Amino acid sequence: MRPAASGVGPAATKRPKDRKDRIALAGAELFCERGYHLVTVDEIAAVVGISGPAVYRHFPNKYAILVHATREVVGALLAATADPQANTTEGVLDELLSTIAGVAVSKRRVAGLYQWEGRYLTPEHRREFATTLATLVGRLAGPLRELRPELTAGRAELLVNAALSAFGSVTTYRAAATGTDTEKLLTRVAWTLLRADAPQLPPQQHATPGTASVRPASRRELLLIEAIRLFHRHGYHAVAVEDIGRAAGMQASSVYRYFPSKADLLAAAYYRATDRLAGATTTAIAEASDPADALRRVVQAYVAYAFGQSDLVAVYLAENNNLPDEDRHQLRGAQRLHVEEWMRLVETVRPDLPAADVRVLVHAALNVVTDIGRLGRFDRAEGYDTQTARLALAVLHA
């Protein structure tokens, strides 16, 4: 009998059974941190500790990682909310809200994937995601209407979407937001929103904002307007300088007379958004009679800004990673200052709250404005903007 061989080459390493999920998780974290288009398959592989070619044993391309990761995010929410155990309607809702808060905080690094990078999904996959999200909304809207039978289905769903927006706000900032205290605070915010007066969505046939046919005489201004519109509609990376020039009625070579590059166009849009928002905030505070009035006016000013400049706001929130390094650093500082202005006002009005809680509330309120505004196509019909401001104020007082 031949003796057993020993020391003949390295021992074979078993491939982990969850490697596909690890790849998707690494991809999701990188997509959220740096943006889908700026991440390579090799970088995802490096995080997992494998080679780039090894990724292709599990995914045919980077887009497939995005799809899988997005499914994992919403799948975790559906799995967690599938079978509530509470015996009362209010108990069921409280259990569902607490569960979603836990998922949002524990998956904070990837939970924003659908919100910021989901625009790169194909229409087919966006519809799939919308269907899955509708299932989650329905699980909350059903018991909410049992508690509040005066609500129509549409208004109940809108309040649920507002609550989900508050949960999702933990993905929009980098300061620490972990642990049961944050989960309890988010659950309290969600309950505040579900108990609030529900806005009425504007009618579908109402004119969409921003459709005016009058164009500015300044070619630089026209280029900036068209760039913002195209970046919002298609995403920064899907838009070429030629596309912007064509939309403005000029050759691509003419665009470079006004902006050295597409990145400079994006930076100009950010500086414009920052300046306008800072001006609106300063004016609102200057006209206030006391801190509570200042807080109310600042919220109203932000809502007016978001509804009046919806394309610009969408680009401002979504394309940060594509800015040139120097501009990104400077503009992130300006964004922090805006949040800190809100925090200062909330801390003055509510001195009992810890600073960490104030930050959570401010980001939740900001997120609710943009998400609920988007649901209503940023249409002011029937006072939808005023009602959205009331929801944001309710969050700050939760």
mmCIF file of C-alpha atoms in Angstrom:
data_model
loop_
_atom_site.group_PDB
_atom_site.id
_atom_site.type_symbol
_atom_site.label_atom_id
_atom_site.label_comp_id
_atom_site.label_asym_id
_atom_site.label_seq_id
_atom_site.Cartn_x
_atom_site.Cartn_y
_atom_site.Cartn_z
ATOM 1 C CA MET A 1 0.000 0.000 0.000
ATOM 2 C CA ARG A 2 1.339 3.391 -1.022
ATOM 3 C CA PRO A 3 1.742 5.718 1.967
ATOM 4 C CA ALA A 4 -0.397 8.845 2.049
ATOM 5 C CA ALA A 5 1.260 11.787 0.392
ATOM 6 C CA SER A 6 2.147 14.744 2.564
ATOM 7 C CA GLY A 7 3.294 18.251 1.705
ATOM 8 C CA VAL A 8 2.311 17.896 -1.950
ATOM 9 C CA GLY A 9 1.267 21.490 -2.870
ATOM 10 C CA PRO A 10 -1.023 23.800 -0.967
ATOM 11 C CA ALA A 11 -4.313 22.563 0.400
ATOM 12 C CA ALA A 12 -7.317 23.411 -1.751
ATOM 13 C CA THR A 13 -9.338 26.358 -0.508
ATOM 14 C CA LYS A 14 -13.065 25.926 -0.526
ATOM 15 C CA ARG A 15 -15.082 28.687 -2.124
ATOM 16 C CA PRO A 16 -17.453 30.205 0.482
ATOM 17 C CA LYS A 17 -21.085 29.363 -0.192
ATOM 18 C CA ASP A 18 -22.083 32.982 0.323
ATOM 19 C CA ARG A 19 -19.480 34.489 -1.976
ATOM 20 C CA LYS A 20 -22.112 35.793 -4.393
ATOM 21 C CA ASP A 21 -23.817 37.646 -1.565
ATOM 22 C CA ARG A 22 -20.471 38.999 -0.349
ATOM 23 C CA ILE A 23 -19.728 40.348 -3.803
ATOM 24 C CA ALA A 24 -23.155 41.987 -3.992
ATOM 25 C CA LEU A 25 -22.718 43.527 -0.535
ATOM 26 C CA ALA A 26 -19.288 44.897 -1.390
ATOM 27 C CA GLY A 27 -20.667 46.298 -4.624
ATOM 28 C CA ALA A 28 -23.626 47.911 -2.876
ATOM 29 C CA GLU A 29 -21.388 49.591 -0.288
ATOM 30 C CA LEU A 30 -19.049 50.941 -2.963
ATOM 31 C CA PHE A 31 -21.936 52.079 -5.190
ATOM 32 C CA CYS A 32 -23.466 54.007 -2.275
ATOM 33 C CA GLU A 33 -20.142 55.489 -1.216
ATOM 34 C CA ARG A 34 -18.747 56.503 -4.605
ATOM 35 C CA GLY A 35 -21.494 56.116 -7.195
ATOM 36 C CA TYR A 36 -22.211 53.235 -9.561
ATOM 37 C CA HIS A 37 -20.209 54.515 -12.526
ATOM 38 C CA LEU A 38 -17.057 55.262 -10.527
ATOM 39 C CA VAL A 39 -16.723 51.710 -9.178
ATOM 40 C CA THR A 40 -14.982 48.927 -11.113
ATOM 41 C CA VAL A 41 -15.411 45.177 -10.873
ATOM 42 C CA ASP A 42 -11.770 44.878 -9.808
ATOM 43 C CA GLU A 43 -12.401 47.219 -6.870
ATOM 44 C CA ILE A 44 -15.378 45.137 -5.773
ATOM 45 C CA ALA A 45 -13.247 42.013 -6.068
ATOM 46 C CA ALA A 46 -10.482 43.561 -3.961
ATOM 47 C CA VAL A 47 -12.913 44.242 -1.108
ATOM 48 C CA VAL A 48 -14.042 40.615 -1.157
ATOM 49 C CA GLY A 49 -10.437 39.382 -1.429
ATOM 50 C CA ILE A 50 -10.702 37.706 -4.825
ATOM 51 C CA SER A 51 -9.562 38.465 -8.350
ATOM 52 C CA GLY A 52 -11.617 40.405 -10.870
ATOM 53 C CA PRO A 53 -12.158 37.347 -13.109
ATOM 54 C CA ALA A 54 -13.488 35.424 -10.093
ATOM 55 C CA VAL A 55 -16.378 37.891 -9.862
ATOM 56 C CA TYR A 56 -17.549 36.831 -13.313
ATOM 57 C CA ARG A 57 -18.158 33.292 -12.050
ATOM 58 C CA HIS A 58 -21.102 34.793 -10.155
ATOM 59 C CA PHE A 59 -22.128 37.870 -12.165
ATOM 60 C CA PRO A 60 -21.865 38.483 -15.925
ATOM 61 C CA ASN A 61 -21.152 42.204 -15.427
ATOM 62 C CA LYS A 62 -21.247 45.107 -12.960
ATOM 63 C CA TYR A 63 -24.866 45.875 -13.774
ATOM 64 C CA ALA A 64 -25.902 42.404 -12.614
ATOM 65 C CA ILE A 65 -24.277 43.185 -9.251
ATOM 66 C CA LEU A 66 -26.350 46.358 -9.001
ATOM 67 C CA VAL A 67 -29.571 44.462 -9.740
ATOM 68 C CA HIS A 68 -28.763 41.697 -7.249
ATOM 69 C CA ALA A 69 -27.765 44.193 -4.543
ATOM 70 C CA THR A 70 -30.948 46.228 -5.029
ATOM 71 C CA ARG A 71 -33.037 43.069 -4.745
ATOM 72 C CA GLU A 72 -31.205 42.188 -1.539
ATOM 73 C CA VAL A 73 -32.025 45.557 0.035
ATOM 74 C CA VAL A 74 -35.767 45.395 -0.620
ATOM 75 C CA GLY A 75 -35.794 41.636 -0.059
ATOM 76 C CA ALA A 76 -34.459 42.132 3.462
ATOM 77 C CA LEU A 77 -37.320 44.529 4.196
ATOM 78 C CA LEU A 78 -39.938 42.167 2.806
ATOM 79 C CA ALA A 79 -38.533 39.202 4.711
ATOM 80 C CA ALA A 80 -38.398 41.151 7.965
ATOM 81 C CA THR A 81 -41.996 42.375 7.677
ATOM 82 C CA ALA A 82 -43.574 39.190 6.334
ATOM 83 C CA ASP A 83 -45.188 37.845 9.501
ATOM 84 C CA PRO A 84 -45.911 40.334 12.309
ATOM 85 C CA GLN A 85 -46.827 38.638 15.593
ATOM 86 C CA ALA A 86 -48.742 41.410 17.391
ATOM 87 C CA ASN A 87 -52.401 40.835 18.265
ATOM 88 C CA THR A 88 -53.769 44.340 17.670
ATOM 89 C CA THR A 89 -53.753 46.608 14.645
ATOM 90 C CA GLU A 90 -51.724 49.244 16.450
ATOM 91 C CA GLY A 91 -49.370 46.541 17.693
ATOM 92 C CA VAL A 92 -48.880 45.225 14.171
ATOM 93 C CA LEU A 93 -48.019 48.686 12.892
ATOM 94 C CA ASP A 94 -45.638 49.337 15.764
ATOM 95 C CA GLU A 95 -43.932 45.998 15.179
ATOM 96 C CA LEU A 96 -43.571 46.695 11.459
ATOM 97 C CA LEU A 97 -42.203 50.189 12.037
ATOM 98 C CA SER A 98 -39.713 48.990 14.639
ATOM 99 C CA THR A 99 -38.589 46.202 12.329
ATOM 100 C CA ILE A 100 -38.059 48.539 9.374
ATOM 101 C CA ALA A 101 -36.151 50.962 11.604
ATOM 102 C CA GLY A 102 -33.862 48.114 12.626
ATOM 103 C CA VAL A 103 -33.226 47.093 9.030
ATOM 104 C CA ALA A 104 -32.600 50.703 7.972
ATOM 105 C CA VAL A 105 -30.007 51.272 10.689
ATOM 106 C CA SER A 106 -28.298 47.883 10.382
ATOM 107 C CA LYS A 107 -28.092 48.168 6.580
ATOM 108 C CA ARG A 108 -27.380 51.876 6.579
ATOM 109 C CA ARG A 109 -24.347 51.572 4.293
ATOM 110 C CA VAL A 110 -26.377 49.961 1.512
ATOM 111 C CA ALA A 111 -30.004 50.911 2.182
ATOM 112 C CA GLY A 112 -29.730 54.041 0.063
ATOM 113 C CA LEU A 113 -28.832 52.055 -3.031
ATOM 114 C CA TYR A 114 -32.345 52.220 -4.487
ATOM 115 C CA GLN A 115 -32.638 55.938 -3.783
ATOM 116 C CA TRP A 116 -29.414 57.162 -5.379
ATOM 117 C CA GLU A 117 -28.207 54.475 -7.782
ATOM 118 C CA GLY A 118 -31.570 52.949 -8.722
ATOM 119 C CA ARG A 119 -31.846 55.416 -11.590
ATOM 120 C CA TYR A 120 -29.271 53.323 -13.446
ATOM 121 C CA LEU A 121 -31.591 50.316 -13.494
ATOM 122 C CA THR A 122 -33.338 49.483 -16.757
ATOM 123 C CA PRO A 123 -37.072 50.249 -16.982
ATOM 124 C CA GLU A 124 -37.790 46.546 -16.488
ATOM 125 C CA HIS A 125 -35.843 46.393 -13.231
ATOM 126 C CA ARG A 126 -37.243 49.720 -12.045
ATOM 127 C CA ARG A 127 -40.736 48.313 -12.516
ATOM 128 C CA GLU A 128 -39.717 45.210 -10.581
ATOM 129 C CA PHE A 129 -38.434 47.345 -7.737
ATOM 130 C CA ALA A 130 -41.576 49.524 -7.773
ATOM 131 C CA THR A 131 -43.754 46.411 -7.503
ATOM 132 C CA THR A 132 -41.734 45.126 -4.548
ATOM 133 C CA LEU A 133 -41.850 48.495 -2.827
ATOM 134 C CA ALA A 134 -45.630 48.651 -3.379
ATOM 135 C CA THR A 135 -45.920 45.358 -1.501
ATOM 136 C CA LEU A 136 -44.055 46.832 1.456
ATOM 137 C CA VAL A 137 -46.180 49.996 1.387
ATOM 138 C CA GLY A 138 -49.330 47.864 1.318
ATOM 139 C CA ARG A 139 -48.258 45.972 4.438
ATOM 140 C CA LEU A 140 -48.249 49.251 6.341
ATOM 141 C CA ALA A 141 -51.106 51.042 4.605
ATOM 142 C CA GLY A 142 -53.581 48.233 5.380
ATOM 143 C CA PRO A 143 -53.346 48.417 9.177
ATOM 144 C CA LEU A 144 -53.012 52.216 9.010
ATOM 145 C CA ARG A 145 -56.410 52.469 7.316
ATOM 146 C CA GLU A 146 -57.861 50.194 9.998
ATOM 147 C CA LEU A 147 -56.622 52.661 12.607
ATOM 148 C CA ARG A 148 -57.636 55.689 10.532
ATOM 149 C CA PRO A 149 -60.655 54.701 8.425
ATOM 150 C CA GLU A 150 -61.092 58.301 7.269
ATOM 151 C CA LEU A 151 -57.978 57.956 5.095
ATOM 152 C CA THR A 152 -58.320 57.102 1.427
ATOM 153 C CA ALA A 153 -55.977 54.445 0.080
ATOM 154 C CA GLY A 154 -53.906 57.106 -1.676
ATOM 155 C CA ARG A 155 -53.455 59.264 1.407
ATOM 156 C CA ALA A 156 -52.593 56.283 3.591
ATOM 157 C CA GLU A 157 -49.956 55.197 1.093
ATOM 158 C CA LEU A 158 -48.536 58.713 0.954
ATOM 159 C CA LEU A 159 -48.119 58.796 4.743
ATOM 160 C CA VAL A 160 -46.473 55.363 4.621
ATOM 161 C CA ASN A 161 -44.078 56.620 1.970
ATOM 162 C CA ALA A 162 -43.259 59.570 4.206
ATOM 163 C CA ALA A 163 -42.469 57.182 7.066
ATOM 164 C CA LEU A 164 -40.270 55.058 4.782
ATOM 165 C CA SER A 165 -38.513 58.236 3.659
ATOM 166 C CA ALA A 166 -37.710 59.064 7.287
ATOM 167 C CA PHE A 167 -36.223 55.595 7.750
ATOM 168 C CA GLY A 168 -34.211 55.974 4.563
ATOM 169 C CA SER A 169 -32.753 59.292 5.695
ATOM 170 C CA VAL A 170 -30.088 57.497 7.765
ATOM 171 C CA THR A 171 -28.344 56.680 4.484
ATOM 172 C CA THR A 172 -27.956 60.341 3.508
ATOM 173 C CA TYR A 173 -25.284 61.406 6.004
ATOM 174 C CA ARG A 174 -22.095 60.047 7.505
ATOM 175 C CA ALA A 175 -22.401 60.948 11.185
ATOM 176 C CA ALA A 176 -22.987 58.008 13.502
ATOM 177 C CA ALA A 177 -26.569 56.754 13.576
ATOM 178 C CA THR A 178 -26.546 53.310 15.096
ATOM 179 C CA GLY A 179 -28.123 51.411 17.950
ATOM 180 C CA THR A 180 -31.530 51.010 19.491
ATOM 181 C CA ASP A 181 -31.817 54.707 20.433
ATOM 182 C CA THR A 182 -31.773 55.728 16.762
ATOM 183 C CA GLU A 183 -34.197 52.950 15.881
ATOM 184 C CA LYS A 184 -36.611 54.113 18.598
ATOM 185 C CA LEU A 185 -36.340 57.721 17.433
ATOM 186 C CA LEU A 186 -37.001 56.759 13.818
ATOM 187 C CA THR A 187 -39.986 54.679 14.910
ATOM 188 C CA ARG A 188 -41.327 57.691 16.809
ATOM 189 C CA VAL A 189 -40.863 59.864 13.730
ATOM 190 C CA ALA A 190 -42.685 57.297 11.608
ATOM 191 C CA TRP A 191 -45.613 57.218 14.037
ATOM 192 C CA THR A 192 -45.740 61.024 13.963
ATOM 193 C CA LEU A 193 -46.018 60.941 10.185
ATOM 194 C CA LEU A 194 -48.656 58.193 10.145
ATOM 195 C CA ARG A 195 -50.782 60.236 12.566
ATOM 196 C CA ALA A 196 -50.364 63.493 10.604
ATOM 197 C CA ASP A 197 -52.834 65.152 8.268
ATOM 198 C CA ALA A 198 -52.292 63.438 4.936
ATOM 199 C CA PRO A 199 -51.540 65.601 1.886
ATOM 200 C CA GLN A 200 -53.679 65.202 -1.199
ATOM 201 C CA LEU A 201 -51.630 64.272 -4.252
ATOM 202 C CA PRO A 202 -52.114 66.788 -7.086
ATOM 203 C CA PRO A 203 -54.221 65.508 -9.996
ATOM 204 C CA GLN A 204 -52.251 63.704 -12.696
ATOM 205 C CA GLN A 205 -53.464 65.997 -15.444
ATOM 206 C CA HIS A 206 -52.114 69.102 -13.739
ATOM 207 C CA ALA A 207 -49.224 70.723 -15.604
ATOM 208 C CA THR A 208 -45.768 69.554 -14.613
ATOM 209 C CA PRO A 209 -43.509 72.303 -13.224
ATOM 210 C CA GLY A 210 -40.668 73.501 -15.375
ATOM 211 C CA THR A 211 -42.394 73.141 -18.762
ATOM 212 C CA ALA A 212 -42.300 76.833 -19.668
ATOM 213 C CA SER A 213 -41.196 77.477 -23.242
ATOM 214 C CA VAL A 214 -39.496 80.834 -22.554
ATOM 215 C CA ARG A 215 -35.717 80.439 -22.682
ATOM 216 C CA PRO A 216 -33.033 82.783 -21.339
ATOM 217 C CA ALA A 217 -31.061 84.935 -23.759
ATOM 218 C CA SER A 218 -27.753 84.114 -22.056
ATOM 219 C CA ARG A 219 -26.141 81.088 -23.728
ATOM 220 C CA ARG A 220 -24.240 80.213 -20.567
ATOM 221 C CA GLU A 221 -27.492 80.250 -18.601
ATOM 222 C CA LEU A 222 -29.228 78.152 -21.226
ATOM 223 C CA LEU A 223 -26.436 75.562 -21.167
ATOM 224 C CA LEU A 224 -26.671 75.320 -17.407
ATOM 225 C CA ILE A 225 -30.445 74.896 -17.481
ATOM 226 C CA GLU A 226 -30.272 72.147 -20.106
ATOM 227 C CA ALA A 227 -27.389 70.381 -18.353
ATOM 228 C CA ILE A 228 -29.316 70.280 -15.069
ATOM 229 C CA ARG A 229 -32.407 68.947 -16.843
ATOM 230 C CA LEU A 230 -30.454 66.213 -18.659
ATOM 231 C CA PHE A 231 -28.388 65.226 -15.599
ATOM 232 C CA HIS A 232 -31.623 64.802 -13.650
ATOM 233 C CA ARG A 233 -33.393 62.834 -16.359
ATOM 234 C CA HIS A 234 -30.577 60.511 -17.439
ATOM 235 C CA GLY A 235 -27.846 60.712 -14.803
ATOM 236 C CA TYR A 236 -24.531 62.530 -15.144
ATOM 237 C CA HIS A 237 -22.623 59.701 -16.828
ATOM 238 C CA ALA A 238 -25.286 59.065 -19.462
ATOM 239 C CA VAL A 239 -25.135 62.663 -20.701
ATOM 240 C CA ALA A 240 -22.464 63.877 -23.125
ATOM 241 C CA VAL A 241 -21.379 67.447 -23.805
ATOM 242 C CA GLU A 242 -22.833 66.962 -27.294
ATOM 243 C CA ASP A 243 -26.225 66.190 -25.743
ATOM 244 C CA ILE A 244 -26.145 69.386 -23.693
ATOM 245 C CA GLY A 245 -25.100 71.469 -26.693
ATOM 246 C CA ARG A 246 -27.819 69.943 -28.865
ATOM 247 C CA ALA A 247 -30.484 70.655 -26.220
ATOM 248 C CA ALA A 248 -29.305 74.270 -26.076
ATOM 249 C CA GLY A 249 -29.243 74.566 -29.876
ATOM 250 C CA MET A 250 -25.480 74.833 -30.334
ATOM 251 C CA GLN A 251 -22.472 72.731 -31.333
ATOM 252 C CA ALA A 252 -20.460 70.895 -28.701
ATOM 253 C CA SER A 253 -17.438 73.073 -29.520
ATOM 254 C CA SER A 254 -19.457 76.117 -28.505
ATOM 255 C CA VAL A 255 -20.191 74.617 -25.090
ATOM 256 C CA TYR A 256 -16.482 74.721 -24.229
ATOM 257 C CA ARG A 257 -16.445 78.501 -24.643
ATOM 258 C CA TYR A 258 -18.523 78.714 -21.496
ATOM 259 C CA PHE A 259 -17.536 75.579 -19.530
ATOM 260 C CA PRO A 260 -14.151 73.821 -19.858
ATOM 261 C CA SER A 261 -15.714 70.391 -19.219
ATOM 262 C CA LYS A 262 -18.881 68.544 -18.306
ATOM 263 C CA ALA A 263 -17.618 68.359 -14.715
ATOM 264 C CA ASP A 264 -17.425 72.157 -14.630
ATOM 265 C CA LEU A 265 -21.059 72.306 -15.732
ATOM 266 C CA LEU A 266 -21.988 69.997 -12.857
ATOM 267 C CA ALA A 267 -19.972 72.076 -10.388
ATOM 268 C CA ALA A 268 -21.678 75.251 -11.635
ATOM 269 C CA ALA A 269 -25.058 73.608 -10.982
ATOM 270 C CA TYR A 270 -23.977 72.750 -7.430
ATOM 271 C CA TYR A 271 -22.713 76.244 -6.692
ATOM 272 C CA ARG A 272 -25.967 77.644 -8.006
ATOM 273 C CA ALA A 273 -28.021 75.318 -5.786
ATOM 274 C CA THR A 274 -25.859 76.102 -2.767
ATOM 275 C CA ASP A 275 -26.074 79.863 -3.256
ATOM 276 C CA ARG A 276 -29.832 79.870 -3.783
ATOM 277 C CA LEU A 277 -30.476 77.646 -0.798
ATOM 278 C CA ALA A 278 -28.198 79.695 1.460
ATOM 279 C CA GLY A 279 -29.909 82.898 0.340
ATOM 280 C CA ALA A 280 -33.400 81.512 0.948
ATOM 281 C CA THR A 281 -32.385 80.249 4.397
ATOM 282 C CA THR A 282 -30.773 83.533 5.412
ATOM 283 C CA THR A 283 -33.829 85.516 4.316
ATOM 284 C CA ALA A 284 -36.196 83.197 6.184
ATOM 285 C CA ILE A 285 -34.252 83.591 9.438
ATOM 286 C CA ALA A 286 -33.890 87.355 9.039
ATOM 287 C CA GLU A 287 -37.664 87.783 8.697
ATOM 288 C CA ALA A 288 -38.557 85.594 11.698
ATOM 289 C CA SER A 289 -39.937 86.913 14.960
ATOM 290 C CA ASP A 290 -38.526 84.144 17.197
ATOM 291 C CA PRO A 291 -36.707 80.764 16.872
ATOM 292 C CA ALA A 292 -39.912 78.771 16.391
ATOM 293 C CA ASP A 293 -41.011 81.131 13.630
ATOM 294 C CA ALA A 294 -37.525 80.939 12.101
ATOM 295 C CA LEU A 295 -37.687 77.146 12.012
ATOM 296 C CA ARG A 296 -41.095 77.242 10.355
ATOM 297 C CA ARG A 297 -39.915 79.790 7.789
ATOM 298 C CA VAL A 298 -36.733 77.845 7.029
ATOM 299 C CA VAL A 299 -38.735 74.692 6.351
ATOM 300 C CA GLN A 300 -41.143 76.615 4.132
ATOM 301 C CA ALA A 301 -38.217 78.211 2.283
ATOM 302 C CA TYR A 302 -36.651 74.810 1.643
ATOM 303 C CA VAL A 303 -39.955 73.414 0.382
ATOM 304 C CA ALA A 304 -40.424 76.429 -1.915
ATOM 305 C CA TYR A 305 -36.876 75.945 -3.185
ATOM 306 C CA ALA A 306 -37.337 72.196 -3.747
ATOM 307 C CA PHE A 307 -40.670 72.638 -5.527
ATOM 308 C CA GLY A 308 -39.447 75.549 -7.621
ATOM 309 C CA GLN A 309 -36.086 74.015 -8.591
ATOM 310 C CA SER A 310 -36.870 70.294 -8.583
ATOM 311 C CA ASP A 311 -34.381 69.330 -11.323
ATOM 312 C CA LEU A 312 -31.624 71.284 -9.619
ATOM 313 C CA VAL A 313 -32.415 69.755 -6.217
ATOM 314 C CA ALA A 314 -32.416 66.228 -7.661
ATOM 315 C CA VAL A 315 -29.006 66.754 -9.261
ATOM 316 C CA TYR A 316 -27.716 68.405 -6.083
ATOM 317 C CA LEU A 317 -28.700 65.361 -4.011
ATOM 318 C CA ALA A 318 -27.674 62.610 -6.428
ATOM 319 C CA GLU A 319 -24.495 63.576 -8.279
ATOM 320 C CA ASN A 320 -22.147 64.645 -5.491
ATOM 321 C CA ASN A 321 -19.610 61.899 -6.238
ATOM 322 C CA ASN A 322 -19.080 63.146 -9.775
ATOM 323 C CA LEU A 323 -17.815 66.584 -8.783
ATOM 324 C CA PRO A 324 -14.125 67.465 -9.166
ATOM 325 C CA ASP A 325 -12.315 66.780 -5.873
ATOM 326 C CA GLU A 326 -11.769 70.408 -4.870
ATOM 327 C CA ASP A 327 -15.357 71.389 -5.635
ATOM 328 C CA ARG A 328 -16.742 68.332 -3.864
ATOM 329 C CA HIS A 329 -14.850 69.164 -0.679
ATOM 330 C CA GLN A 330 -15.996 72.784 -0.735
ATOM 331 C CA LEU A 331 -19.615 71.978 -1.552
ATOM 332 C CA ARG A 332 -19.909 69.255 1.058
ATOM 333 C CA GLY A 333 -18.845 71.869 3.576
ATOM 334 C CA ALA A 334 -21.662 74.108 2.379
ATOM 335 C CA GLN A 335 -24.143 71.242 2.694
ATOM 336 C CA ARG A 336 -22.999 70.644 6.274
ATOM 337 C CA LEU A 337 -23.484 74.304 7.095
ATOM 338 C CA HIS A 338 -27.079 74.153 5.837
ATOM 339 C CA VAL A 339 -27.829 71.111 7.993
ATOM 340 C CA GLU A 340 -26.147 72.749 10.977
ATOM 341 C CA GLU A 341 -28.318 75.852 10.539
ATOM 342 C CA TRP A 342 -31.411 73.673 10.824
ATOM 343 C CA MET A 343 -29.896 71.856 13.791
ATOM 344 C CA ARG A 344 -29.174 75.144 15.576
ATOM 345 C CA LEU A 345 -32.795 76.193 15.220
ATOM 346 C CA VAL A 346 -34.166 72.826 16.366
ATOM 347 C CA GLU A 347 -31.821 72.814 19.372
ATOM 348 C CA THR A 348 -33.041 76.299 20.307
ATOM 349 C CA VAL A 349 -36.702 75.311 20.003
ATOM 350 C CA ARG A 350 -36.180 71.898 21.637
ATOM 351 C CA PRO A 351 -33.265 72.251 24.091
ATOM 352 C CA ASP A 352 -34.089 68.893 25.695
ATOM 353 C CA LEU A 353 -32.960 66.891 22.653
ATOM 354 C CA PRO A 354 -29.432 65.450 22.362
ATOM 355 C CA ALA A 355 -27.485 66.744 19.353
ATOM 356 C CA ALA A 356 -27.403 63.261 17.809
ATOM 357 C CA ASP A 357 -31.206 63.097 17.874
ATOM 358 C CA VAL A 358 -31.480 66.569 16.387
ATOM 359 C CA ARG A 359 -29.297 65.496 13.459
ATOM 360 C CA VAL A 360 -31.507 62.451 12.835
ATOM 361 C CA LEU A 361 -34.646 64.598 12.853
ATOM 362 C CA VAL A 362 -33.198 67.232 10.516
ATOM 363 C CA HIS A 363 -32.086 64.694 7.935
ATOM 364 C CA ALA A 364 -35.423 62.898 8.188
ATOM 365 C CA ALA A 365 -37.297 66.158 7.564
ATOM 366 C CA LEU A 366 -35.120 67.062 4.578
ATOM 367 C CA ASN A 367 -35.578 63.601 3.091
ATOM 368 C CA VAL A 368 -39.350 63.718 3.553
ATOM 369 C CA VAL A 369 -39.543 67.010 1.645
ATOM 370 C CA THR A 370 -37.687 65.665 -1.394
ATOM 371 C CA ASP A 371 -39.342 62.242 -1.427
ATOM 372 C CA ILE A 372 -42.907 63.428 -0.858
ATOM 373 C CA GLY A 373 -42.333 66.277 -3.276
ATOM 374 C CA ARG A 374 -41.197 63.791 -5.888
ATOM 375 C CA LEU A 375 -44.310 61.653 -5.340
ATOM 376 C CA GLY A 376 -46.432 64.688 -6.225
ATOM 377 C CA ARG A 377 -44.146 65.708 -9.126
ATOM 378 C CA PHE A 378 -43.267 68.862 -7.134
ATOM 379 C CA ASP A 379 -46.646 70.254 -8.123
ATOM 380 C CA ARG A 380 -48.076 73.050 -5.976
ATOM 381 C CA ALA A 381 -51.671 72.291 -6.966
ATOM 382 C CA GLU A 382 -54.139 72.202 -4.064
ATOM 383 C CA GLY A 383 -51.467 73.382 -1.632
ATOM 384 C CA TYR A 384 -49.385 70.239 -1.913
ATOM 385 C CA ASP A 385 -46.205 72.190 -1.114
ATOM 386 C CA THR A 386 -47.753 73.664 2.043
ATOM 387 C CA GLN A 387 -48.901 70.224 3.166
ATOM 388 C CA THR A 388 -45.425 68.811 2.546
ATOM 389 C CA ALA A 389 -43.932 71.568 4.721
ATOM 390 C CA ARG A 390 -46.319 70.585 7.518
ATOM 391 C CA LEU A 391 -45.078 66.995 7.372
ATOM 392 C CA ALA A 392 -41.462 68.168 7.601
ATOM 393 C CA LEU A 393 -42.276 70.355 10.607
ATOM 394 C CA ALA A 394 -44.062 67.425 12.252
ATOM 395 C CA VAL A 395 -40.864 65.399 11.898
ATOM 396 C CA LEU A 396 -38.805 68.127 13.597
ATOM 397 C CA HIS A 397 -41.254 68.168 16.509
ATOM 398 C CA ALA A 398 -41.540 64.354 16.803
#
